[in-house]
C-alpha positions in Angstrom: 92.9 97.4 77.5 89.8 98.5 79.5 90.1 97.2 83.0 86.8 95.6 82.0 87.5 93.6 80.0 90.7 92.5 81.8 88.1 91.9 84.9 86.0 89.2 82.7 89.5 87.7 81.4 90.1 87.4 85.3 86.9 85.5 86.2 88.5 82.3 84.0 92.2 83.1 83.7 93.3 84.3 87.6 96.5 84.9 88.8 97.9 83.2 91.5 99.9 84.9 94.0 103.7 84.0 94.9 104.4 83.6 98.3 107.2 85.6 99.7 109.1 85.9 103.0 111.5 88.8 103.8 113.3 88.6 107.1 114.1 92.4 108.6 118.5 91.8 109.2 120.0 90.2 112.5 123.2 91.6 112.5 124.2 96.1 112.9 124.0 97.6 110.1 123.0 95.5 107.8 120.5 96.1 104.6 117.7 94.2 103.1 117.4 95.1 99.4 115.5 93.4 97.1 116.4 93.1 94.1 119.6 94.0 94.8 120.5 98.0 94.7 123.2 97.0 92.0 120.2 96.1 90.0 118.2 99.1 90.1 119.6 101.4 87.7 118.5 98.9 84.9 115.2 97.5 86.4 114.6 101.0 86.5 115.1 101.9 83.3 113.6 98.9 81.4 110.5 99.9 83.5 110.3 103.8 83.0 110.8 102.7 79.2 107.8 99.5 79.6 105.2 102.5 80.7 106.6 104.7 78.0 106.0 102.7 75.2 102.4 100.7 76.6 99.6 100.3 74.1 97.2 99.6 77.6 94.0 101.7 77.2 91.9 102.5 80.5 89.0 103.7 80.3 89.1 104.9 77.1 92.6 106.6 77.4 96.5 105.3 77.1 98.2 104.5 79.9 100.6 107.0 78.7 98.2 110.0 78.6 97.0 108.9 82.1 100.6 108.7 83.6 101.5 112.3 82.1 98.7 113.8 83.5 99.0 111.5 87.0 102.6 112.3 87.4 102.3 115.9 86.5 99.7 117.0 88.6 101.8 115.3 91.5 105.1 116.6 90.3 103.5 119.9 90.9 102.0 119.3 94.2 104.9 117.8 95.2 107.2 120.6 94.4 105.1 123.5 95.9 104.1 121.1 99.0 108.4 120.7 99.5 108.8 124.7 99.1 106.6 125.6 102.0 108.6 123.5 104.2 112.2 124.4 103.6 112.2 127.2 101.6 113.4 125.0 98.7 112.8 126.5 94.9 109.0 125.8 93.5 110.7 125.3 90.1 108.9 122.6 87.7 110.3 119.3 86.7 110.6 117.3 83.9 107.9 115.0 84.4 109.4 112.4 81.8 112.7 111.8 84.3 112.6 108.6 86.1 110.6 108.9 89.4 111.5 106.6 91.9 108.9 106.7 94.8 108.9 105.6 98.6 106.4 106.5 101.2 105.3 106.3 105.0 103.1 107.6 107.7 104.5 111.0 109.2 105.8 109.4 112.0 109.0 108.9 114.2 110.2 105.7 112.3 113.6 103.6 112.9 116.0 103.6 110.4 114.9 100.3 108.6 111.6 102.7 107.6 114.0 105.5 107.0 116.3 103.7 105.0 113.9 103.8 102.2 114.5 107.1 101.7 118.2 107.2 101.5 118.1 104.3 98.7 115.5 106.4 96.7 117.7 109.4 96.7 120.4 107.9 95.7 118.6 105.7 93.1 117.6 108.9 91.6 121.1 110.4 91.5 122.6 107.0 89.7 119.7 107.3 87.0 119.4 111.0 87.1 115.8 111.1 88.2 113.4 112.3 90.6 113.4 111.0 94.6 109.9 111.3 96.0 108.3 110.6 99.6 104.8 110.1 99.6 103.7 111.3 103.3 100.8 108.7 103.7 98.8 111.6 106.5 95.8 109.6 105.4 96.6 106.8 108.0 95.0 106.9 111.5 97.9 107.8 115.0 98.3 104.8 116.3 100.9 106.0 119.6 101.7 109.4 121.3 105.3 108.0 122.0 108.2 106.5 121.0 110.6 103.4 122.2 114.0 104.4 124.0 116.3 102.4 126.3 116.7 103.3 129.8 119.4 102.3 132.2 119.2 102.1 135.7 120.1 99.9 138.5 123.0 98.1 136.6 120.1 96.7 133.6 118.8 98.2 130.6 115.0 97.9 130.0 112.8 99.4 126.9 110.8 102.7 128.2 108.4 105.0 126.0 108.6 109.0 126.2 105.3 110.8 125.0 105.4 113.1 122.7 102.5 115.0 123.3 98.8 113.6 124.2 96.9 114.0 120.8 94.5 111.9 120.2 94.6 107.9 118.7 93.0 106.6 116.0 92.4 109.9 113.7 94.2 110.7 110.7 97.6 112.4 111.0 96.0 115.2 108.6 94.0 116.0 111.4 95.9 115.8 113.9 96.9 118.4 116.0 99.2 119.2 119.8 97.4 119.1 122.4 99.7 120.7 125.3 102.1 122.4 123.9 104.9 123.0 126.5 104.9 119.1 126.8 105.8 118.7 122.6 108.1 121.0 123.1 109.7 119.8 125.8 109.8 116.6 124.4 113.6 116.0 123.0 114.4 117.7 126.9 112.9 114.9 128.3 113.5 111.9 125.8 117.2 112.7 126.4 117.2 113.2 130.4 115.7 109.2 130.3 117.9 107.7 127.6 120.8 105.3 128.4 123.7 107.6 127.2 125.6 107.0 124.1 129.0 107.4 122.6 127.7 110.5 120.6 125.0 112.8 121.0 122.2 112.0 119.0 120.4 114.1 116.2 117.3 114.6 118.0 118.1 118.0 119.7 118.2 119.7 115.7 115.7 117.8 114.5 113.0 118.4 117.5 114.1 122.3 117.0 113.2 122.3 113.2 110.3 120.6 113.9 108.9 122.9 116.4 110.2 125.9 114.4 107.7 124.7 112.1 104.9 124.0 114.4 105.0 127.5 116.0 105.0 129.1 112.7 101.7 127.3 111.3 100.2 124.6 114.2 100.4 121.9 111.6 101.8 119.1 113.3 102.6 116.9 110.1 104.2 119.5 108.1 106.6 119.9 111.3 107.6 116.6 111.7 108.1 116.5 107.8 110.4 119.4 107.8 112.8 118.0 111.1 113.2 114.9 108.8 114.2 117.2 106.2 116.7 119.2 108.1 118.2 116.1 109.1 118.3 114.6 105.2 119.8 118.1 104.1 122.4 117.7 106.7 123.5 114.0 105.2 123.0 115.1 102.0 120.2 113.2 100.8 116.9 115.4 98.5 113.8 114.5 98.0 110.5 116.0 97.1 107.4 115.4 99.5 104.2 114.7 98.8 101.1 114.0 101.2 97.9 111.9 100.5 96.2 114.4 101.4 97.1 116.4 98.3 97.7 113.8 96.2 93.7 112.7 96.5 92.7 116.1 95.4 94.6 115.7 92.0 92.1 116.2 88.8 93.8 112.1 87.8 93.1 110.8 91.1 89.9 111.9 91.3 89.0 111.0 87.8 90.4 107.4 88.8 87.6 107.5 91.9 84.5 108.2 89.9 86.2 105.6 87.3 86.3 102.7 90.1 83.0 103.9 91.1 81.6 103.5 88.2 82.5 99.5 87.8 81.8 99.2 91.7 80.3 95.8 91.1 83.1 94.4 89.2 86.2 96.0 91.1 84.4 94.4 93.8 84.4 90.9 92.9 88.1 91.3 91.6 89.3 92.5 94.9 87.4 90.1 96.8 88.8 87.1 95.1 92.4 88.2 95.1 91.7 88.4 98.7 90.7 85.3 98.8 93.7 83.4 97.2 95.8 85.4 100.0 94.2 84.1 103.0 94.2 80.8 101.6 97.9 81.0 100.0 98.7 81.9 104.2 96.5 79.8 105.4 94.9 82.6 106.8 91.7 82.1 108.6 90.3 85.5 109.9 88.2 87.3 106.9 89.5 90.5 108.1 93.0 89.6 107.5 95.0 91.2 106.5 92.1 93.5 105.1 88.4 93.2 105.2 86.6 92.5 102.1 84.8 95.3 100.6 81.1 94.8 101.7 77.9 95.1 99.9 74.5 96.2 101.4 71.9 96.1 99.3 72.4 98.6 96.2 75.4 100.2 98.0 78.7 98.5 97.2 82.0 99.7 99.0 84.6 101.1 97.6 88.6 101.0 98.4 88.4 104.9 100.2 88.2 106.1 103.2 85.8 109.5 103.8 85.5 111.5 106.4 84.6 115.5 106.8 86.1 117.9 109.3 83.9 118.3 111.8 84.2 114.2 112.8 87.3 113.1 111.6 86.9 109.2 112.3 87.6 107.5 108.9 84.0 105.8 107.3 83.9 103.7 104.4 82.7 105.0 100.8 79.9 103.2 99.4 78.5 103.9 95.8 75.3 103.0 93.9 74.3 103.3 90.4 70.7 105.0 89.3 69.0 105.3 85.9 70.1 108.6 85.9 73.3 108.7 88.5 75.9 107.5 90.3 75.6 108.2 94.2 78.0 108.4 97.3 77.9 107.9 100.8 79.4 107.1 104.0 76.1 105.6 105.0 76.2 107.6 108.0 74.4 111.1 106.4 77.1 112.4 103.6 75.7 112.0 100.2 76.6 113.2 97.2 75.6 111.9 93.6 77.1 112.7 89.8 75.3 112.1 86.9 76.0 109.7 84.6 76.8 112.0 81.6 79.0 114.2 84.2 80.5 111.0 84.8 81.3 110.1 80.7 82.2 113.5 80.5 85.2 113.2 83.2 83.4 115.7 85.0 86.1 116.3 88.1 85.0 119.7 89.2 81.8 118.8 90.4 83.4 116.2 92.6 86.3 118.4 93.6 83.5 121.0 94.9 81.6 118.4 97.1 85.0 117.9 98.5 85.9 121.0 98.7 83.0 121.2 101.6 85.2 120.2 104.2 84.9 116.5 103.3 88.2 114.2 103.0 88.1 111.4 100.2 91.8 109.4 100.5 92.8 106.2 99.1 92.9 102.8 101.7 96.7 101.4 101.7 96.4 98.9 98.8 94.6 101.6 96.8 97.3 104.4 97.4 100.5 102.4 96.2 98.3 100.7 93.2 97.6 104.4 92.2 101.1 105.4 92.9 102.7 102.2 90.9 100.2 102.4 88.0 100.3 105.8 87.5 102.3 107.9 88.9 106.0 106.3 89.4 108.7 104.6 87.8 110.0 102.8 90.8 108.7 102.2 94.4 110.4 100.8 97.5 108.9 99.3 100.1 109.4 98.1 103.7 109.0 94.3 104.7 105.1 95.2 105.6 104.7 97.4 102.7 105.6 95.0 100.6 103.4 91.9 101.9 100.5 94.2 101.3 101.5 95.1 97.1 101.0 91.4 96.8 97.6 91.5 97.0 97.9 94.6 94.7 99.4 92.9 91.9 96.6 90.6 91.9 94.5 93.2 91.3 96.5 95.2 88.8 96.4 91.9 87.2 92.6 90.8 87.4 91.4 94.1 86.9 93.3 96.4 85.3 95.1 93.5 82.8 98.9 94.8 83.2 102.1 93.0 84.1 102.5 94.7 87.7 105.7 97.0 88.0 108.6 95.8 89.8 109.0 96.9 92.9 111.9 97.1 95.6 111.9 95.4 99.6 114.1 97.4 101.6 115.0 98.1 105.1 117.9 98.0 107.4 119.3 97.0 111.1 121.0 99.8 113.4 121.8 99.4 116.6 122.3 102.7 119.1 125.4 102.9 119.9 125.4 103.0 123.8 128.2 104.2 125.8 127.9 100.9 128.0 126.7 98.8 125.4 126.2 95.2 127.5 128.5 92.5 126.1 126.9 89.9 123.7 125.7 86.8 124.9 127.6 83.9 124.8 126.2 80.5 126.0 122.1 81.2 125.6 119.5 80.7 128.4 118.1 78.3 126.7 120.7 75.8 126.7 121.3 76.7 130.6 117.6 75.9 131.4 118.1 72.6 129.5 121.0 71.6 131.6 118.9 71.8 134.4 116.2 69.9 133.0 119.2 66.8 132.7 120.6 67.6 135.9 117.1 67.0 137.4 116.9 63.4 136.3 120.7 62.4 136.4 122.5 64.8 138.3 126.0 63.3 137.8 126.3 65.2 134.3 127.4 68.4 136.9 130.1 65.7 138.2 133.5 64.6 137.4 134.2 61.4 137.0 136.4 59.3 139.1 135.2 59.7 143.2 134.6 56.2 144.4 131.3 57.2 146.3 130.4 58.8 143.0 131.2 55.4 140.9 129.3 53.5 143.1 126.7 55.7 142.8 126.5 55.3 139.4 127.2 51.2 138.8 124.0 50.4 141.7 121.7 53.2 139.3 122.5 51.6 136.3 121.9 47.9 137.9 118.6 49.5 139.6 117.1 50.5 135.7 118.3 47.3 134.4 116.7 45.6 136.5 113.4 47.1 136.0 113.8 47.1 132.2 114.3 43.0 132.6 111.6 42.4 135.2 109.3 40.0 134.6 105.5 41.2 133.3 104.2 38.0 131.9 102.8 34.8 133.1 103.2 35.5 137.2 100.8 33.9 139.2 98.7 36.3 141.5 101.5 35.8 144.8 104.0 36.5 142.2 102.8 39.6 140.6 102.4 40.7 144.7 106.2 39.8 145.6 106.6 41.4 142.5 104.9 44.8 143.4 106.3 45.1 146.6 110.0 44.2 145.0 109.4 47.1 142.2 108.6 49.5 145.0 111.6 48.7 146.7 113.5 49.2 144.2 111.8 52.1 143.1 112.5 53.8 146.7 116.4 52.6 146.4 116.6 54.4 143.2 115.2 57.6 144.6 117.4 57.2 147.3 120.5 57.1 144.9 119.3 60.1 142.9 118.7 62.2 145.9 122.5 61.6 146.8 123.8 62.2 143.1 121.6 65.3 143.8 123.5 66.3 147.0 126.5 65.9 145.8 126.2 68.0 142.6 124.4 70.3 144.9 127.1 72.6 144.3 127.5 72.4 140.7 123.5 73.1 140.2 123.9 75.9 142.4 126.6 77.0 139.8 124.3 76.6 137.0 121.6 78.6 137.9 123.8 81.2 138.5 125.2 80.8 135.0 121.0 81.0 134.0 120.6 84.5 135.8 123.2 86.2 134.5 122.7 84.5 131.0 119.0 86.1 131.4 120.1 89.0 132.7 122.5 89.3 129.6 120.0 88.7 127.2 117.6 90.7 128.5 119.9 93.4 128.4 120.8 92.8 124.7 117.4 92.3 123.5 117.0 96.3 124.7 120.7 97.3 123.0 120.3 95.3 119.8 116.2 96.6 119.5 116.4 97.9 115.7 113.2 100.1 116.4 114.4 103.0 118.3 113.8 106.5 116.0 116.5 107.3 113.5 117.0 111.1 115.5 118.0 108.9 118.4 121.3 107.9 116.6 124.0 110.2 116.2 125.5 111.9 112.9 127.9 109.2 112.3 125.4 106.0 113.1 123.7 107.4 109.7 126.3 108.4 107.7 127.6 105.0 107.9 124.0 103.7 107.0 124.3 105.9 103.9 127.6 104.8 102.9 126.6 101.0 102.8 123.8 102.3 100.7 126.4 104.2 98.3 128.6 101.1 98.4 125.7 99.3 95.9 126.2 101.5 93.3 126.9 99.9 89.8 130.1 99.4 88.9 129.5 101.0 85.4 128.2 103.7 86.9 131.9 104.2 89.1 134.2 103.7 86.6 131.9 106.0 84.2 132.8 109.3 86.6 
């Protein structure tokens, strides 16, 4: 089907998006899979078998032919990409295996983010294909440092160490140390700070591979890649890894921009109104969120990318515009660039490679990167909570525009709490409930008291008579005297009452004093646990065994066929 054609269906016939809600787990070490990892090894297979056999036509050309190509050309960056950091074999694959696919910025993610990767190594040993990481560089820094907990003077609180000082807000691709003795002194200080734990933590090996790598070629990515890797290698879990950044220079992907490009217009309004049924499927009221719509000035219409060229690497929106005799790029901020319409019919990727190729950086937005990688390129993707709130959206448009029953995909992530070597004890009674009690023992102070002292009971019985009596006074019908005696009768009363409360309150004086206590501590316990039982800390903070154990809950979801085949 051309994606056309599926665009005008859309206009009549749209989907509606389902609304989902995935909660990150509570509890240590505990997954969120969904579907279920028991499930995979047949989802996956009914879906690498769905692509194999579709009669959809884009653009002229099979799904089929397109996902060869795609999945090739990646395959082989992929591999080559994955030699130059660890020295693994650059040995092709066989591009028809399953390929299950996972991805996230180059970062120093906690093990809910990292999990990902351990379910899609394993999913690829259960179905005997291919685990791949796409690296997603193409994202802007958004911090220099990283959580931790610190103890000191009997509390725990939630510190940050800096890594180094780059700079915020440009791509990780770009992205380079700024003082070096301070990255490399980095794990040295991270671990000085720390609360201590049971066991040491992985960090020390993985901040050595890391900088290994950084001294050798001053690429701060690829380093942090390859101390992730040394780490995986060490638990036993492969994968291949693949940036954006190389990805995007594919001939497929390419060919897939000037594609887009070419039905601006209509991509636009697709987009646009799955956006739409988003916001108002979340009630969401900001037109930015979670995304912007893609704009349109004049002639120019925007496109799903992000450009940018070496010598200012802030990311700029791509905007296109169709002539009589060409299609034209820009950034609308001086790069330009234009391809002719029969280089355009005539898949003419070269030309556009060699624009790029003068120091100019065309990468797919969020949305666009995991349609590609769904549609085109793998069998199988998992995604974290946030991940997967975004692909909504995206299987509106795969949908809408390109007509195709989007590809299952998988929600995972996981809880894992540090284990500290004075891990505070969990709370019991909350703070909450403590503050309420005081809130009651403000108005009737004898809920603090037992029962049975006679200055207490009389106490009580005159209280209760005292609110009676105002409940049953008379409000009706009084003459003017009367309402007076009346006033002056409430007041009395009124003062009596006080009177009685402020006793009640001296003689529980004790037993409130007791209770805010109990509230202190009980905030001083939760406070502490909040900073334990934070499930955000970096996965190199945990030691060996902390991760081993996360793997093994993974293994423990393979399919029973599958165990009692071996």
């Amino acid at each position: 089907m051309d994606p056309n054609a599926a665009a005008s269906r859309s206009e009549s016939a749209v989907s509606l998006p389902t609304r989902t809600h995935y909660r990150a787990p509570r509890e240590n070490e505990q997954l969120l899979c969904q579907p279920a990892g028991r499930q995979s090894p047949r989802l996956i297979a009914l879906q690498h078998e769905k692509f194999r056999i579709s009669p959809r036509l884009f653009w002229g050309e099979t799904l089929a032919s397109w996902r060869a190509s795609a999945r090739r050309e990646c395959l082989d960056q992929a591999i080559c990409f994955t030699a130059t950091i660890d020295d693994s074999p650059c040995i092709p694959l066989d591009a028809s295996l399953p390929l299950i696919a996972t991805g996230h910025q180059p970062e120093l993610f906690h093990p809910g983010v990292w999990v990902k990767n351990v379910w899609a190594a394993r999913q690829a040993e259960w179905t005997g294909g291919i685990a791949l990481n796409l690296i997603v560089d193409s994202d802007t820094v958004k911090t220099r440092s990283v959580p931790i907990p610190l103890q000191g003077n009997g509390q725990l609180r939630e510190t940050r160490i800096e890594i180094d000082d780059w700079p915020i807000g440009i791509p990780w691709e770009e992205t380079r140390v700024v003082h070096a003795d301070k990255f490399r002194g980095f794990a040295d200080r991270l671990l000085r700070t720390m609360a201590p734990l049971r066991e040491a933590p992985l960090l020390v090996e993985y901040w050595q591979a890391v900088c290994g790598v950084w001294e050798q070629n001053g690429l701060l990515t690829r380093a942090l890649v390859a101390g992730r890797r040394r780490i995986e290698h060490k638990l036993g879990l492969h994968t291949l890894e693949l940036p954006v950044s190389l990805l995007s220079q594919t001939p497929s992907f390419l060919r897939f921009v000037t594609k887009l490009a070419g039905d601006a217009a209509r991509f636009r309004s697709v987009y646009n109104s799955v956006l739409q049924r988003y916001r108002r499927l979340y009630q969401l009221k900001s037109p930015t969120h979670p995304i912007p719509d893609l704009a349109c000035e004049g002639e120019w219409i925007e496109l799903p990318f992000w450009i940018w060229d070496d010598k200012n690497p802030r990311r700029r929106g791509v905007f296109t515009r169709s002539k009589a005799d060409s299609l034209e790029f820009s950034d609308r901020e001086g790069l330009h660039w234009r391809l002719s319409h029969a280089e355009l019919a005539g898949h003419n990727v070269p030309r556009l490679a060699e624009w790029l190729n003068q120091g100019i950086r065309l990468r797919p937005r969020a949305l666009i990167t995991t349609l590609y990688f769904r549609l085109f390129v793998s069998d199988w993707f998992i995604h974290g909570i946030g991940g997967a709130k975004y692909d909504e959206i995206t299987d509106g448009i795969l949908q809408d525009y390109f007509g195709v029953e989007p590809p299952c995909y998988q929600v995972a992530t996981a809880t894992l709490w540090l284990p500290l070597a004075d891990a505070p004890r969990r709370p019991g009674r909350t703070a909450r409930e403590f503050r309420q009690a005081l809130r009651r023992a403000q108005e009737n102070p004898e809920l603090l008291l037992p029962r049975g002292e006679a200055r207490l009971e009389q106490l009580l019985i005159r209280k209760h008579q005292l609110i009676e009596a105002w409940r049953e006074r008379p409000r009706h019908g009084l003459t003017q005297r009367q309402r007076r005696e009346r006033r002056q009768e409430n007041l009395r009363q009124h003062r009596e009452l006080q009177e009685v409360r402020e006793e009640l309150t001296r003689l529980a004086g004790d037993a409130v004093h007791s209770l805010r206590e109990e509230l202190y501590n009980a905030e001083k316990v939760e406070a502490d646990w909040k900073v334990a039982a934070f499930r955000e800390y970096p996965f190199v903070c945990y030691p060996e065994s902390s991760l081993r154990r996360l793997i093994q809950q993974v293994s423990r979801e393979r399919p029973e066929d599958q165990i009692h085949d071996q």
